[in-house]
mmCIF file of C-alpha atoms in Angstrom:
data_model
loop_
_atom_site.group_PDB
_atom_site.id
_atom_site.type_symbol
_atom_site.label_atom_id
_atom_site.label_comp_id
_atom_site.label_asym_id
_atom_site.label_seq_id
_atom_site.Cartn_x
_atom_site.Cartn_y
_atom_site.Cartn_z
ATOM 1 C CA MET Z 1 158.593 40.559 148.371
ATOM 2 C CA THR Z 2 161.335 42.596 146.750
ATOM 3 C CA PRO Z 3 161.080 46.381 146.637
ATOM 4 C CA SER Z 4 160.618 46.312 142.870
ATOM 5 C CA SER Z 5 157.626 43.974 143.155
ATOM 6 C CA GLN Z 6 155.850 45.992 145.837
ATOM 7 C CA THR Z 7 152.880 47.887 144.574
ATOM 8 C CA THR Z 8 151.060 50.785 146.073
ATOM 9 C CA PRO Z 9 147.431 49.947 146.730
ATOM 10 C CA ALA Z 10 144.991 51.673 144.427
ATOM 11 C CA PRO Z 11 143.300 54.639 146.060
ATOM 12 C CA THR Z 12 139.888 53.872 147.468
ATOM 13 C CA PRO Z 13 136.883 56.147 146.991
ATOM 14 C CA LEU Z 14 137.454 57.295 150.578
ATOM 15 C CA ASP Z 15 141.089 58.159 149.787
ATOM 16 C CA SER Z 16 139.948 60.156 146.764
ATOM 17 C CA LEU Z 17 137.332 61.973 148.825
ATOM 18 C CA MET Z 18 139.929 62.809 151.480
ATOM 19 C CA GLU Z 19 142.164 64.282 148.771
ATOM 20 C CA GLN Z 20 139.248 66.431 147.565
ATOM 21 C CA VAL Z 21 138.463 67.604 151.100
ATOM 22 C CA LEU Z 22 142.087 68.525 151.793
ATOM 23 C CA ALA Z 23 142.432 70.289 148.431
ATOM 24 C CA PHE Z 24 139.277 72.298 149.145
ATOM 25 C CA ARG Z 25 140.581 73.228 152.598
ATOM 26 C CA ASP Z 26 144.090 74.072 151.432
ATOM 27 C CA ALA Z 27 142.949 76.187 148.464
ATOM 28 C CA ARG Z 28 141.168 78.427 150.958
ATOM 29 C CA ASP Z 29 144.018 78.469 153.497
ATOM 30 C CA TRP Z 30 141.695 77.052 156.134
ATOM 31 C CA GLN Z 31 144.181 74.581 157.593
ATOM 32 C CA GLN Z 32 145.139 77.276 160.101
ATOM 33 C CA PHE Z 33 141.622 77.052 161.561
ATOM 34 C CA HIS Z 34 141.402 73.266 161.489
ATOM 35 C CA THR Z 35 142.775 72.474 164.903
ATOM 36 C CA LEU Z 36 141.593 69.221 166.408
ATOM 37 C CA ARG Z 37 139.490 71.143 168.920
ATOM 38 C CA ASN Z 38 137.806 73.274 166.244
ATOM 39 C CA LEU Z 39 137.128 70.257 164.047
ATOM 40 C CA ILE Z 40 135.525 68.317 166.896
ATOM 41 C CA VAL Z 41 133.392 71.328 167.844
ATOM 42 C CA SER Z 42 132.382 71.770 164.200
ATOM 43 C CA THR Z 43 131.465 68.081 163.952
ATOM 44 C CA SER Z 44 129.100 68.515 166.877
ATOM 45 C CA ILE Z 45 127.572 71.654 165.370
ATOM 46 C CA GLU Z 46 126.995 69.875 162.062
ATOM 47 C CA ALA Z 47 125.502 66.879 163.899
ATOM 48 C CA GLY Z 48 123.080 69.321 165.512
ATOM 49 C CA GLU Z 49 122.120 70.618 162.077
ATOM 50 C CA LEU Z 50 121.514 67.025 160.984
ATOM 51 C CA LEU Z 51 119.306 66.537 164.025
ATOM 52 C CA GLU Z 52 117.329 69.645 163.114
ATOM 53 C CA THR Z 53 116.248 67.992 159.861
ATOM 54 C CA ILE Z 54 114.042 65.599 161.851
ATOM 55 C CA GLN Z 55 113.380 67.615 164.994
ATOM 56 C CA TRP Z 56 109.693 67.509 165.971
ATOM 57 C CA LYS Z 57 108.882 65.100 163.131
ATOM 58 C CA GLY Z 58 107.247 61.716 163.458
ATOM 59 C CA ASP Z 59 108.187 58.650 161.442
ATOM 60 C CA ALA Z 60 105.613 59.439 158.724
ATOM 61 C CA GLN Z 61 106.938 62.989 158.334
ATOM 62 C CA ILE Z 62 110.503 61.683 158.119
ATOM 63 C CA ALA Z 63 109.440 59.199 155.431
ATOM 64 C CA ALA Z 64 107.843 62.107 153.538
ATOM 65 C CA LEU Z 65 111.062 64.106 153.905
ATOM 66 C CA LEU Z 66 113.003 61.247 152.314
ATOM 67 C CA ALA Z 67 110.493 61.043 149.454
ATOM 68 C CA ASP Z 68 110.758 64.793 148.767
ATOM 69 C CA PRO Z 69 113.817 65.514 146.566
ATOM 70 C CA PRO Z 70 114.698 68.879 148.183
ATOM 71 C CA GLY Z 71 114.162 67.454 151.679
ATOM 72 C CA ARG Z 72 116.261 64.408 150.884
ATOM 73 C CA ALA Z 73 118.986 66.610 149.373
ATOM 74 C CA HIS Z 74 119.075 68.702 152.551
ATOM 75 C CA LEU Z 75 119.418 65.547 154.676
ATOM 76 C CA GLU Z 76 122.195 64.267 152.395
ATOM 77 C CA GLN Z 77 124.057 67.574 152.670
ATOM 78 C CA GLU Z 78 123.872 67.585 156.465
ATOM 79 C CA CYS Z 79 125.097 63.962 156.590
ATOM 80 C CA ALA Z 80 127.932 64.905 154.249
ATOM 81 C CA ASP Z 81 128.938 67.815 156.494
ATOM 82 C CA VAL Z 82 129.208 65.489 159.501
ATOM 83 C CA PHE Z 83 131.104 62.901 157.449
ATOM 84 C CA ILE Z 84 133.575 65.463 156.097
ATOM 85 C CA TYR Z 85 134.304 66.796 159.570
ATOM 86 C CA LEU Z 86 134.806 63.251 160.883
ATOM 87 C CA LEU Z 87 137.298 62.628 158.080
ATOM 88 C CA LEU Z 88 139.140 65.826 159.005
ATOM 89 C CA VAL Z 89 139.154 64.929 162.714
ATOM 90 C CA ALA Z 90 140.709 61.543 161.957
ATOM 91 C CA HIS Z 91 143.203 63.051 159.513
ATOM 92 C CA THR Z 92 144.257 65.751 161.973
ATOM 93 C CA ALA Z 93 144.492 63.299 164.882
ATOM 94 C CA GLY Z 94 146.471 60.883 162.714
ATOM 95 C CA PHE Z 95 144.300 57.796 162.711
ATOM 96 C CA ASP Z 96 142.544 55.690 160.114
ATOM 97 C CA LEU Z 97 138.817 56.297 160.532
ATOM 98 C CA VAL Z 98 137.856 53.133 158.643
ATOM 99 C CA LYS Z 99 140.109 51.021 160.892
ATOM 100 C CA ALA Z 100 138.767 52.782 164.003
ATOM 101 C CA ALA Z 101 135.189 52.052 162.921
ATOM 102 C CA ALA Z 102 136.008 48.396 162.174
ATOM 103 C CA ASP Z 103 137.708 48.097 165.578
ATOM 104 C CA LYS Z 104 134.622 49.603 167.233
ATOM 105 C CA VAL Z 105 132.330 47.119 165.482
ATOM 106 C CA ARG Z 106 134.506 44.270 166.777
ATOM 107 C CA LEU Z 107 134.390 45.733 170.294
ATOM 108 C CA ASN Z 108 130.608 46.065 170.103
ATOM 109 C CA GLU Z 109 130.366 42.426 169.005
ATOM 110 C CA THR Z 110 131.883 41.472 172.366
ATOM 111 C CA ARG Z 111 129.794 43.995 174.309
ATOM 112 C CA TYR Z 112 126.554 42.963 172.647
ATOM 113 C CA PRO Z 113 126.625 39.203 172.056
ATOM 114 C CA VAL Z 114 123.732 38.122 169.840
ATOM 115 C CA GLU Z 115 122.368 35.710 172.429
ATOM 116 C CA LYS Z 116 121.975 38.551 174.964
ATOM 117 C CA ALA Z 117 121.342 41.618 172.818
ATOM 118 C CA LYS Z 118 119.135 40.404 169.974
ATOM 119 C CA GLY Z 119 115.839 42.262 169.872
ATOM 120 C CA ASN Z 120 116.478 44.650 172.752
ATOM 121 C CA ALA Z 121 118.073 48.046 173.217
ATOM 122 C CA THR Z 122 119.632 47.462 176.631
ATOM 123 C CA LYS Z 123 123.027 49.083 177.170
ATOM 124 C CA HIS Z 124 125.912 46.599 177.188
ATOM 125 C CA SER Z 125 126.685 47.269 180.853
ATOM 126 C CA GLU Z 126 123.171 46.123 181.770
ATOM 127 C CA LEU Z 127 122.959 42.945 179.680
#
């Protein structure tokens, strides 16, 4: 392929979201606080907030939460917080989060072969 015929891939929705996240961060001069350590800590804190949305609830109560628009919106916002921090962790560490996730799925396919893992929750090291 000649340089003139090379095209830049169209931005994906994830690329566009990353641009929005970075623009939000940069407009507030927060990059100075976004060290890898702080971002990982913040991811864990936000994951804890996500966990709080279902803490002490049974399956029926969780189903009711999902059916309740304000409850569902709160769950969506907490998921989004975790997702945004994961994007920032990957960006700051310099890796492609989508590729890392795809690689992990492939690794798990070898760790959890269907013939051994189907229908049970046994850890791969105990299969």
